[in-house]
Coordinates of C-alpha atoms and ligand atoms in Angstrom, one line a residue:
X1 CA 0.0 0.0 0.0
X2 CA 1.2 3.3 -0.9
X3 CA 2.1 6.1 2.1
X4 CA 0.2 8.4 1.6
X5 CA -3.1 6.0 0.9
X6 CA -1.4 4.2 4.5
X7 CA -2.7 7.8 5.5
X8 CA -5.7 7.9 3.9
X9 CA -7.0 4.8 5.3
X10 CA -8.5 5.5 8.7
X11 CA -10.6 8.2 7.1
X12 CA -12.1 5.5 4.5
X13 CA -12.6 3.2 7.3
X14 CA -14.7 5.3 9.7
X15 CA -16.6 7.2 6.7
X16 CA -17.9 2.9 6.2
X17 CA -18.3 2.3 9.1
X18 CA -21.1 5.4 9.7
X19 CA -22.0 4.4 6.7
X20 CA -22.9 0.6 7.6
X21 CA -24.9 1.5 11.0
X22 CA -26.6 4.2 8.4
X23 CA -27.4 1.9 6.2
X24 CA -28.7 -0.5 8.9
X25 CA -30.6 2.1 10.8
X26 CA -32.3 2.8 7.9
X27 CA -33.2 -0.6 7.1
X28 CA -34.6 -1.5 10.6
X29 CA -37.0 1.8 9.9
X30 CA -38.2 0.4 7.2
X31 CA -39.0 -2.8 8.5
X32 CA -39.0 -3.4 11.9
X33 CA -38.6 -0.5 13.7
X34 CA -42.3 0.4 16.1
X35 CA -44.0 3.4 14.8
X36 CA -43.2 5.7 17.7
X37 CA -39.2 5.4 17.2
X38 CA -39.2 7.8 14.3
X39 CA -38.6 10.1 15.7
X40 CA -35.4 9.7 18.3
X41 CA -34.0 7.4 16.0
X42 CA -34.3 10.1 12.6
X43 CA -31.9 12.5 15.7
X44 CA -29.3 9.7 15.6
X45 CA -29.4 9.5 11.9
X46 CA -29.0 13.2 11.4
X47 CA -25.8 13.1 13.9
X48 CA -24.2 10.4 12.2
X49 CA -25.2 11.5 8.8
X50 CA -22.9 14.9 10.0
X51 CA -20.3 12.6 10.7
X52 CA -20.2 10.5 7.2
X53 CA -20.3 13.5 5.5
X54 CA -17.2 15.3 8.1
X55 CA -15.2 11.8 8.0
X56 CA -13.8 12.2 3.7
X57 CA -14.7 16.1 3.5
X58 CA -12.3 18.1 5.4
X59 CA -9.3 19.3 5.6
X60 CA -7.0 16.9 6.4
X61 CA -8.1 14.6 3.5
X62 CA -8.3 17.5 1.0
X63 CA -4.2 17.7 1.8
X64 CA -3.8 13.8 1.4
X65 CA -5.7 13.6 -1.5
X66 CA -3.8 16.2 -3.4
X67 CA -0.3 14.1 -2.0
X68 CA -2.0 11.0 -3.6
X69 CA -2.8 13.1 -7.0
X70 CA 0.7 12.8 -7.7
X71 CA 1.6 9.4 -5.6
X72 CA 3.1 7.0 -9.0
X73 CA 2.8 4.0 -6.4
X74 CA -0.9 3.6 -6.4
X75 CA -2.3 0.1 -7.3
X76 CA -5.6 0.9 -9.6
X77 CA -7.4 -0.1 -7.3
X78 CA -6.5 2.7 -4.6
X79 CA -6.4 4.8 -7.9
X80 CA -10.3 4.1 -8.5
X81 CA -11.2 4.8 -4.5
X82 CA -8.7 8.4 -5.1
X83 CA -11.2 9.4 -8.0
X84 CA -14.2 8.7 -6.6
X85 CA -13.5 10.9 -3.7
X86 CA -11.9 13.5 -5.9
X87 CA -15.1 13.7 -8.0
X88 CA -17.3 14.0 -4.6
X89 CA -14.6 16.8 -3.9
X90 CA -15.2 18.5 -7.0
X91 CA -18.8 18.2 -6.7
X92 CA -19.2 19.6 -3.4
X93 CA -16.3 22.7 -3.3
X94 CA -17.7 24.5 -5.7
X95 CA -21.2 25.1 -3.8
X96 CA -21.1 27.9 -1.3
X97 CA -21.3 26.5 2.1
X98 CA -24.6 28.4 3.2
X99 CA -26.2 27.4 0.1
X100 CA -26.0 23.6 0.5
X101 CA -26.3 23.9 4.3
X102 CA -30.3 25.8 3.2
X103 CA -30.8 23.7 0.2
X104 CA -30.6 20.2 2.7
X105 CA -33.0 21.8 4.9
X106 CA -35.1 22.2 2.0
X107 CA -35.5 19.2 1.1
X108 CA -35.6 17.5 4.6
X109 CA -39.0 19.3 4.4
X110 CA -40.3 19.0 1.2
X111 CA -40.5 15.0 1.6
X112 CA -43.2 15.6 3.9
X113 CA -45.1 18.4 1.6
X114 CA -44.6 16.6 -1.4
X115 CA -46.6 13.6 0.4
X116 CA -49.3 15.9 2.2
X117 CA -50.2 17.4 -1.5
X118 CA -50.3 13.8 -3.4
X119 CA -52.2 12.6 -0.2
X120 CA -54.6 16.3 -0.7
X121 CA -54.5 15.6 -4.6
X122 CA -52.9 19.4 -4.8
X123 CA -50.3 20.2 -6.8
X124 CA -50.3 23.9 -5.4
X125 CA -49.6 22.7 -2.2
X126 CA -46.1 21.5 -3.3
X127 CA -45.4 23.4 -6.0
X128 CA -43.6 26.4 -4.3
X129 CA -41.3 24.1 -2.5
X130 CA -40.5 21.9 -5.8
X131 CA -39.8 25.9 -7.6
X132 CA -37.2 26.3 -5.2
X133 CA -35.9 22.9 -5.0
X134 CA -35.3 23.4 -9.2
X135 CA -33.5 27.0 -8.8
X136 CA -31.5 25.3 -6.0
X137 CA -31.2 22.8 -8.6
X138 CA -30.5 25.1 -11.1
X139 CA -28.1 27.1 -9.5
X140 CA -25.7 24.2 -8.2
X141 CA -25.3 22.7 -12.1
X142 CA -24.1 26.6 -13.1
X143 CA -21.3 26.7 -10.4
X144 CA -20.5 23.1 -11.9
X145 CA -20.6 23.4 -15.9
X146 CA -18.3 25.4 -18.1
X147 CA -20.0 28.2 -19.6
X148 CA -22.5 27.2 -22.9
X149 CA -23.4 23.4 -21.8
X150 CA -26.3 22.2 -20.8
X151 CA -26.9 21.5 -17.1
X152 CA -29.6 19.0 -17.5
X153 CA -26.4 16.9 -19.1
X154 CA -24.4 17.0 -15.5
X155 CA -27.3 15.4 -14.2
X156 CA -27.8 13.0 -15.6
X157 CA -24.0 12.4 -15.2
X158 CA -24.4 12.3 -11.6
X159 CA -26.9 8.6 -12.0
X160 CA -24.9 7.5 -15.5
X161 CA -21.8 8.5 -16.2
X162 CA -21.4 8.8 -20.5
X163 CA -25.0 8.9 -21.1
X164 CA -25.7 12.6 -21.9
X165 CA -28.7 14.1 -23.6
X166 CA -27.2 12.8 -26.9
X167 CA -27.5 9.3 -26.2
X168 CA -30.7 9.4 -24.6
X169 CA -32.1 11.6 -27.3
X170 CA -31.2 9.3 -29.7
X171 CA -32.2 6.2 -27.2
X172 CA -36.2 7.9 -26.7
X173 CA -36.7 8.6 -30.4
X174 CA -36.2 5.3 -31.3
X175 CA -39.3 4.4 -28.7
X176 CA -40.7 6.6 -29.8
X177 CA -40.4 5.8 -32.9
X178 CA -41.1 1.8 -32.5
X179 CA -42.9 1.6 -29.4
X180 CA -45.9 4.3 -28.7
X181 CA -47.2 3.2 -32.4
X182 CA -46.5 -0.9 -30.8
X183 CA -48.6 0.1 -27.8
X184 CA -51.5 1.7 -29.6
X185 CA -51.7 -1.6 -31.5
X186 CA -51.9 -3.6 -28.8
X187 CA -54.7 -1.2 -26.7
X188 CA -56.6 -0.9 -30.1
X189 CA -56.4 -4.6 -30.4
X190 CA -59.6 -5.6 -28.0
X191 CA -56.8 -7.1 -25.3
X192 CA -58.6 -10.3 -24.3
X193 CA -56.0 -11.5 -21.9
X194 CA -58.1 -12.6 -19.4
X195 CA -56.2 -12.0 -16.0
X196 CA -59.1 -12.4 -13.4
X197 CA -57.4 -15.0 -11.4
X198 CA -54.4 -13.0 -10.3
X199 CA -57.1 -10.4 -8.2
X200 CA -58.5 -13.7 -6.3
X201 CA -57.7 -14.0 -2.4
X202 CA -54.4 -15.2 -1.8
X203 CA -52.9 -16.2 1.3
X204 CA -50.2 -14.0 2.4
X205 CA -48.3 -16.7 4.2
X206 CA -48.6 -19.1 1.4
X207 CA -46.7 -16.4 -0.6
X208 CA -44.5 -15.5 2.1
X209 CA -43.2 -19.2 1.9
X210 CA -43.4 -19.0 -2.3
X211 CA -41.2 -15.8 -2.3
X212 CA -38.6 -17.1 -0.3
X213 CA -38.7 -20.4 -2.1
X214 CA -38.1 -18.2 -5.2
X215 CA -35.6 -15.8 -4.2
X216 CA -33.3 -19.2 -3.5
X217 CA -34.4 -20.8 -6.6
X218 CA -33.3 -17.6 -8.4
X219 CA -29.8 -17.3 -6.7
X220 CA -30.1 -15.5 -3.8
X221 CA -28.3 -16.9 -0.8
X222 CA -29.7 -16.7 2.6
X223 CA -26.5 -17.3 4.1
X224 CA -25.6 -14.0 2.8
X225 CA -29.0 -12.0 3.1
X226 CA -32.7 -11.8 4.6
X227 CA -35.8 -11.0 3.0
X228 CA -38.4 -9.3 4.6
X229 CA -41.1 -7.1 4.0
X230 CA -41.9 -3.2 4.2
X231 CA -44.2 -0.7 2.3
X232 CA -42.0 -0.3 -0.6
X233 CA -39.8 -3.1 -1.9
X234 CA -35.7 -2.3 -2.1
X235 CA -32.5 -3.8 -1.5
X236 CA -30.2 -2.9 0.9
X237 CA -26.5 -3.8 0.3
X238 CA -24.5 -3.5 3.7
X239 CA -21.8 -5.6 2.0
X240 CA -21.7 -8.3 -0.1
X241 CA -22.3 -10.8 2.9
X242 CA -24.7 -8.9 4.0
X243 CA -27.8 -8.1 1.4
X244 CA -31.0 -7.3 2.9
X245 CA -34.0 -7.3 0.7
X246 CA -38.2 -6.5 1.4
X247 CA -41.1 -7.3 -0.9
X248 CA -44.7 -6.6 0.1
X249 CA -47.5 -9.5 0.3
X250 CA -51.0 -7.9 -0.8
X251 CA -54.0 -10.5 -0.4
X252 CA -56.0 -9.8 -3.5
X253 CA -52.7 -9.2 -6.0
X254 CA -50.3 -12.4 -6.6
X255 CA -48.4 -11.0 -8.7
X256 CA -46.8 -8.1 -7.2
X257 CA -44.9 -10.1 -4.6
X258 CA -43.4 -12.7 -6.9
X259 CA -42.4 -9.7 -9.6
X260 CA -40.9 -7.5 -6.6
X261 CA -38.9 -10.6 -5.3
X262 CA -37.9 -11.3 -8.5
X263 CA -36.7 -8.0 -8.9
X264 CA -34.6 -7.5 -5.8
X265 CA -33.3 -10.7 -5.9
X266 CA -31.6 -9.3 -9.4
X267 CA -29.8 -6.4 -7.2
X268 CA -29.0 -8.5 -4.6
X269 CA -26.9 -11.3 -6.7
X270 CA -25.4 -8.1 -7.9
X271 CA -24.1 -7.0 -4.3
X272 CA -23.6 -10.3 -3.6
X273 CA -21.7 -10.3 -6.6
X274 CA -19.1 -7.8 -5.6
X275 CA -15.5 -8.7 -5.6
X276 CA -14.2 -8.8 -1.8
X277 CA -11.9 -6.2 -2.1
X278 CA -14.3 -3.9 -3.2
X279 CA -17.1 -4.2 -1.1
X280 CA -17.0 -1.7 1.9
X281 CA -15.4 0.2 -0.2
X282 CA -16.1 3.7 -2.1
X283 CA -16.5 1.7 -5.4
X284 CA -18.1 -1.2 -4.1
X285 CA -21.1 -0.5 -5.6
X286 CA -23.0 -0.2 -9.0
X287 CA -24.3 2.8 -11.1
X288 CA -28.1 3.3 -11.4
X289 CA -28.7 2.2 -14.7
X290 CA -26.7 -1.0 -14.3
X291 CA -28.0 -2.0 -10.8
X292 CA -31.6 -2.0 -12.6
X293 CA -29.8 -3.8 -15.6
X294 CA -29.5 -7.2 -13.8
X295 CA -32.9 -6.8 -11.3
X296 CA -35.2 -6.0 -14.6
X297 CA -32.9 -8.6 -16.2
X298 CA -34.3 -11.2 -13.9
X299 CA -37.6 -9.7 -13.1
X300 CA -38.9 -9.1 -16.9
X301 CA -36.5 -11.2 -19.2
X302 CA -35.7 -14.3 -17.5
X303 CA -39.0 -13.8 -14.9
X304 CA -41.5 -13.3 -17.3
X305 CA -40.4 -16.1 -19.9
X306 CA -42.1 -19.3 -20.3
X307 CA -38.5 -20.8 -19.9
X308 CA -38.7 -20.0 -16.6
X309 CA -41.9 -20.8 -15.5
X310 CA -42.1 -24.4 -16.9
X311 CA -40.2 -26.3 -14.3
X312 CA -41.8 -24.3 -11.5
X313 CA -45.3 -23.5 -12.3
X314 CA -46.6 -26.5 -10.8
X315 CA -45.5 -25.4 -7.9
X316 CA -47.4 -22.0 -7.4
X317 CA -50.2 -24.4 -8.7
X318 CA -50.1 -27.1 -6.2
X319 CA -49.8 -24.3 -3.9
X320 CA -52.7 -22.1 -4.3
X321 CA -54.8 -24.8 -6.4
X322 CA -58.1 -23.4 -5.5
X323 CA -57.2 -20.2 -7.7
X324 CA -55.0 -21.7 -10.6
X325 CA -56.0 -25.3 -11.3
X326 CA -57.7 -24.1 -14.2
X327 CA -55.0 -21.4 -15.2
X328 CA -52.7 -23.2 -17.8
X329 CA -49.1 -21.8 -18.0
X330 CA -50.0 -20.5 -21.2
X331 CA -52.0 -18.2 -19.9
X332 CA -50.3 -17.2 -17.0
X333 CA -47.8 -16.7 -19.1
X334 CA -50.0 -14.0 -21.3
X335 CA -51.5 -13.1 -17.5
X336 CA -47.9 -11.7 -16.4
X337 CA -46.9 -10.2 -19.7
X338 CA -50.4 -8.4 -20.4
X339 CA -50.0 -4.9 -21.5
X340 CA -52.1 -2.1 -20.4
X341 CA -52.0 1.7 -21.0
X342 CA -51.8 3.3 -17.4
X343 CA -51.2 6.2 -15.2
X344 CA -48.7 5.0 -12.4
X345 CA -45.3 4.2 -13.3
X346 CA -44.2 2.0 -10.6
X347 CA -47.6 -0.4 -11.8
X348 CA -46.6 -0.5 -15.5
X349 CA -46.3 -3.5 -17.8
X350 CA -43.0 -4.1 -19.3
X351 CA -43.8 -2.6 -22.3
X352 CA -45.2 0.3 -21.5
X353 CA -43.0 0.9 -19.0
X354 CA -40.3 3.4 -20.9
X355 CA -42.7 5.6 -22.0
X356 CA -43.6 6.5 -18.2
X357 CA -39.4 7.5 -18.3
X358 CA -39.6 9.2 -21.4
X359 CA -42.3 11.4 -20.6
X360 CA -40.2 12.2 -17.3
X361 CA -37.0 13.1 -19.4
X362 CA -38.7 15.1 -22.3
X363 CA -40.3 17.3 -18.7
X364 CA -37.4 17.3 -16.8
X365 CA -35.1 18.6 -20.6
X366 CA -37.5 21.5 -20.6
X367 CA -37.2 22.6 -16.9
X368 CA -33.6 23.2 -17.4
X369 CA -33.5 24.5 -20.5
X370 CA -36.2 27.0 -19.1
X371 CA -38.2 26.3 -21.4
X372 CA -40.9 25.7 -18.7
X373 CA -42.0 26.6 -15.1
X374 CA -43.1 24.4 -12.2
X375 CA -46.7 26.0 -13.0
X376 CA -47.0 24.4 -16.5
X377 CA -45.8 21.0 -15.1
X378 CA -49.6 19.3 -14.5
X379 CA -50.7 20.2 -17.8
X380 CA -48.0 19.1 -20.0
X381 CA -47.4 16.1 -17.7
X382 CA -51.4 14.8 -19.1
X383 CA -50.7 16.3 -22.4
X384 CA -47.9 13.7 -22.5
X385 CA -49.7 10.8 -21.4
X386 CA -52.5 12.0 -23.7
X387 CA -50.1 11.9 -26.4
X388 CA -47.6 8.8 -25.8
X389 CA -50.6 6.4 -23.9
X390 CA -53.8 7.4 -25.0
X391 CA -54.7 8.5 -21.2
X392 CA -55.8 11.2 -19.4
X393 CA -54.7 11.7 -15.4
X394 CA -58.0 12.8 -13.7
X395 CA -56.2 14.5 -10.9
X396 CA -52.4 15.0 -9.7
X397 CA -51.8 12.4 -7.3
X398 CA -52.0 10.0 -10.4
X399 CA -50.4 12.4 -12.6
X400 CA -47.4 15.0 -12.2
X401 CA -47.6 14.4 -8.3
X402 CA -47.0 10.4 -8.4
X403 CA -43.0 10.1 -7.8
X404 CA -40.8 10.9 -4.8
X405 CA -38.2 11.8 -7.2
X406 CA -38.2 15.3 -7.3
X407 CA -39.2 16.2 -3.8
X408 CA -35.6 14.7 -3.1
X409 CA -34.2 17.1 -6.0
X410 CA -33.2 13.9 -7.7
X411 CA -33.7 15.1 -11.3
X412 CA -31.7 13.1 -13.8
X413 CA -33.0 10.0 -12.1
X414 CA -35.3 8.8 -14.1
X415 CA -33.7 8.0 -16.9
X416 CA -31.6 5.1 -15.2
X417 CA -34.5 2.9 -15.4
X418 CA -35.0 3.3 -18.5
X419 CA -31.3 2.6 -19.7
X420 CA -30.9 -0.7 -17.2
X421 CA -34.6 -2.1 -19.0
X422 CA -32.3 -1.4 -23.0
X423 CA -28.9 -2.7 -21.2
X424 CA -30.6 -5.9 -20.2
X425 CA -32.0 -6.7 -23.6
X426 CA -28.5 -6.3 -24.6
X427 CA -27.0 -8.5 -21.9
X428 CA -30.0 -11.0 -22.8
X429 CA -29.0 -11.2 -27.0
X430 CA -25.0 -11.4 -25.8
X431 CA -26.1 -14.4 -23.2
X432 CA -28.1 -16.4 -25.7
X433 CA -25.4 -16.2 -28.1
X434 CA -22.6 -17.9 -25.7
X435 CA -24.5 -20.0 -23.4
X436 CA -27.8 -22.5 -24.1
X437 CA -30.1 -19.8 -21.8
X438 CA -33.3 -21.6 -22.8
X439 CA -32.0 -25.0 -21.7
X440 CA -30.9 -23.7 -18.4
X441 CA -34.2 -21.9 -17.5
X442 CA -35.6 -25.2 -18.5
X443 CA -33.4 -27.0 -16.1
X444 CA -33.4 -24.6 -13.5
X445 CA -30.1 -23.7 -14.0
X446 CA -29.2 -20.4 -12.9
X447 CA -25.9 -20.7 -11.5
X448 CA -24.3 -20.9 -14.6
X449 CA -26.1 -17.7 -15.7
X450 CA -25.5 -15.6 -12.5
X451 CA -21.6 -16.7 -12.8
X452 CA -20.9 -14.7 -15.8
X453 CA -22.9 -11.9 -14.8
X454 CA -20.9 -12.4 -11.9
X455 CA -17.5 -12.4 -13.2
X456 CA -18.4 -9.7 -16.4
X457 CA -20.4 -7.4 -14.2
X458 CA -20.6 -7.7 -10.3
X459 CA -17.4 -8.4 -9.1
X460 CA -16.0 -5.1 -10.5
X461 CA -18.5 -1.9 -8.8
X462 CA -17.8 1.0 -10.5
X463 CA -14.1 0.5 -10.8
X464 CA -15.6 0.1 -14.2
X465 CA -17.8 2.6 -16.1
X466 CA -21.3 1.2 -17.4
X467 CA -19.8 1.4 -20.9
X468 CA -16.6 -0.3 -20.4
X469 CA -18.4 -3.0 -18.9
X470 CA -20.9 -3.4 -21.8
X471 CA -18.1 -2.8 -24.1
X472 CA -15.9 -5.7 -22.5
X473 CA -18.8 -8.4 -22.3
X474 CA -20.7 -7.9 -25.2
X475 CA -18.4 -6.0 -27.8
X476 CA -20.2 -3.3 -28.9
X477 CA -21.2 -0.2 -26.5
X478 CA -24.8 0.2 -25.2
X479 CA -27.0 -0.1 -28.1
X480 CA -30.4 0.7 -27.6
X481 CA -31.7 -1.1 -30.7
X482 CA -31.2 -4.5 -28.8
X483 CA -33.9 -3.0 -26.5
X484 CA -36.5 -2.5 -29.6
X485 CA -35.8 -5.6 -31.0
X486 CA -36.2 -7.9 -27.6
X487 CA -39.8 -5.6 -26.9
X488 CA -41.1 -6.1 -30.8
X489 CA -40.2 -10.0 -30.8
X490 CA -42.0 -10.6 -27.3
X491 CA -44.6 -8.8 -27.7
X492 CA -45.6 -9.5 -31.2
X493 CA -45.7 -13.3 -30.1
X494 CA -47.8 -13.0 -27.0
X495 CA -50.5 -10.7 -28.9
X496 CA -50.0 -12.6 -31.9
X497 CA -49.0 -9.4 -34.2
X498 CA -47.6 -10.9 -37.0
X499 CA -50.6 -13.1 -38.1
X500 CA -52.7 -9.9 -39.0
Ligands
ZN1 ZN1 -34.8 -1.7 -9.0

């Protein structure tokens, strides 16, 4: 180890360690913890969340970091940990103290306004709080950019580093292109799929033991995690022995369960996944848009296949036969995949799914290029879904008021979602061609799939960039034409396009 990183050490070590008992605070509160501990628990959190951020920005590391700038003796791996602090540096010097210090307090309020107006159904109520979260916004990207760019371009670097507006311009035409006339196709085409069954009464214990059956059978390893429930489903990656991941059982929805488990069980191989000298570390972890690469990789394109279901639907059967003895695994299979044209993002179909994003860039590329004001945000947010869905919100909380997003100033956010749905379908086309992927979802082999994601993706964080890593699996850089291709295919065959 080099001196000066000998020196830099202790700091990295107690800025993880707040960070662990963060992250596990944090978890317990979303699970566990009784309803009347909010509150002296959120004081702890705000102390030690002081103390993170005092442990790598001060002083003393600001000298050692510019000693290590020009230390020759670094092994890339210390090199990766020096950048990433040196970009947080960067990031954080240029705002004016005072500024950040009122812009935090901002939005450690607006949270709670944000939710009283979607609960009120009025956007009024939080639009003066969301006008100065964007000129907070606003201002922090000028300090940051060289003159003439565009800041809506630095942030979007913040979530995915290399995908500026060009790509994703370029990346939402072609939906727009291929898939809102796709959609309108399928809406227009009298969509029989008949999916009564999965709004039956289900026993949430029964699919308390069916989710953890198939978080194992997908590869996640309890030795190394937990799975328990909480409002909203996430993952929580301590370290990569330690993955902690929730679901939520509704009674009268089947779905939702198996689909979230699915879905966090994809990030959690992922942290799992980590090489072990990375984890605990400031690179042990993934990008936005890649982390959603390998959950919506599992959830939709290995999840939703027929592949996949084969060996294992007699299972679900067997275990809730009073509701699916007559549901055939073709038609659960249409069930899961159905596609309908709706308001709430987080309750899309996979198909639909990236429009709900686009909509969100094309907004969010107008408010900072000023080409809009928080005012006109409710009515072009319908107009959109007018235009792109063929829907109407009839009020805000199921329009423009919907996501948390903003009321944490994360703009530039969105789009990750997107891009980890088109990296999958890339991932998937690169698989197939190296490996027998049908025969192994046959034979319930995903080991050998999760060890190549494992050794091309996970083990690396972001010691890699999302483009070097797509670049050194697959060949070719992130291609979003994969993305079109994989949605045409599936869903031509499930509604039977081609036969017109
Ligand atoms: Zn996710």
């Amino acid at each position: 180890m080099s001196e000066n990183f000998e020196k830099l050490k202790p700091y990295l070590d107690k800025n993880m360690a707040i960070n662990t008992a963060l992250s596990l605070l944090s978890w317990d509160n979303e699970t566990l913890a009784p309803k009347e501990s909010i509150d002296n628990t959120s004081k702890v959190m705000g102390i030690l969340s002081d103390e993170y951020f005092q442990s790598l920005i001060n002083d003393d590391v600001k000298n050692i970091l510019n000693k290590l700038s020009r230390d020759k003796s670094l092994t890339p791996l210390e090199k990766s940990i020096c950048n990433e602090l040196k970009k947080e540096y960067q990031k954080m010097e240029v705002i004016p103290k005072q500024e950040y210090r009122a812009y935090s307090e901002l939005i450690s309020k607006s949270h709670h306004i944000w939710s009283r107006a979607k609960k009120e159904n009025n956007f009024e109520i939080f639009a003066p709080c969301l006008k100065q979260i964007i000129e907070y916004k606003r201002k922090f990207t000028q300090y940051r950019i060289k003159n003439g760019k565009n800041p809506y371009n630095k942030l979007l670097e913040d979530f995915e580093e290399g995908f500026t507006m060009n790509v994703l311009d370029n990346f939402f035409e072609k939906l727009k292109n291929e898939i809102v006339p796709l959609v309108k196709k399928i809406v227009d085409k009298n969509n029989k799929i008949d999916k009564k069954y999965n709004r039956l009464k289900y026993n949430v214990e029964k699919q308390k033991e069916f989710s953890q059956w198939l978080a194992e059978y997908v590869g996640f390893n309890f030795d190394k995690g937990v799975l328990a429930e909480s409002e909203h489903a996430f993952t929580n990656g301590i370290h990569n022995h330690d993955v902690r991941i929730t679901t939520h059982y509704y009674k009268k929805n089947l779905e939702s369960a198996i689909f979230s488990t699915i879905h966090e069980t994809g990030h959690a191989i992922y942290e799992m996944g980590m090489d072990d000298s990375i984890t605990q570390t400031l690179v042990g972890h993934a990008t936005y848009g890649m982390h959603e690469s390998q959950s919506r990789f599992f959830e939709n394109i290995i999840g939703r296949s027929e592949e996949f279901w084969k060996p294992i639907y007699s299972r679900l059967q067997k275990l809730f036969n009073k509701q699916l003895k007559d549901i055939s695994l073709e038609q659960f299979i249409k069930g899961i995949n159905k596609v309908e044209a709706s308001l709430i993002r987080t309750e899309a179909d996979e198909l639909t799914y990236s429009l709900h994003i686009m909509i969100r860039y094309e907004i969010e590329k107008m408010l900072f290029s000023n080409k809009i004001e928080v005012e006109d945000l409710p009515q072009i947010w319908n107009q959109k879904y007018e235009q792109y869905l063929g829907i109407k919100p009839q009020n805000d909380a199921e329009g423009v008021l919907q996501d948390i997003h903003w009321s944490s100033g994360d703009f530039g956010y969105f789009p990750s979602y997107a891009i980890g749905s088109a990296i999958a379908a890339q991932i998937f086309y690169h698989i197939k061609s190296i490996m027998p992927l049908d025969k192994y979802l046959l034979e319930g082999n995903l080991k050998s799939i999760i060890e190549y994601l494992n050794e091309h993706i996970h083990k690396y964080g972001i010691t890699k960039t999302t483009n070097e890593i797509i670049v050194d699996m697959t060949g070719e850089p992130f291609n979003p034409d994969y993305y079109i291709k994989y949605l045409k295919e599936k869903f031509s065959k499930i509604y039977e396009l081609d036969n017109e």
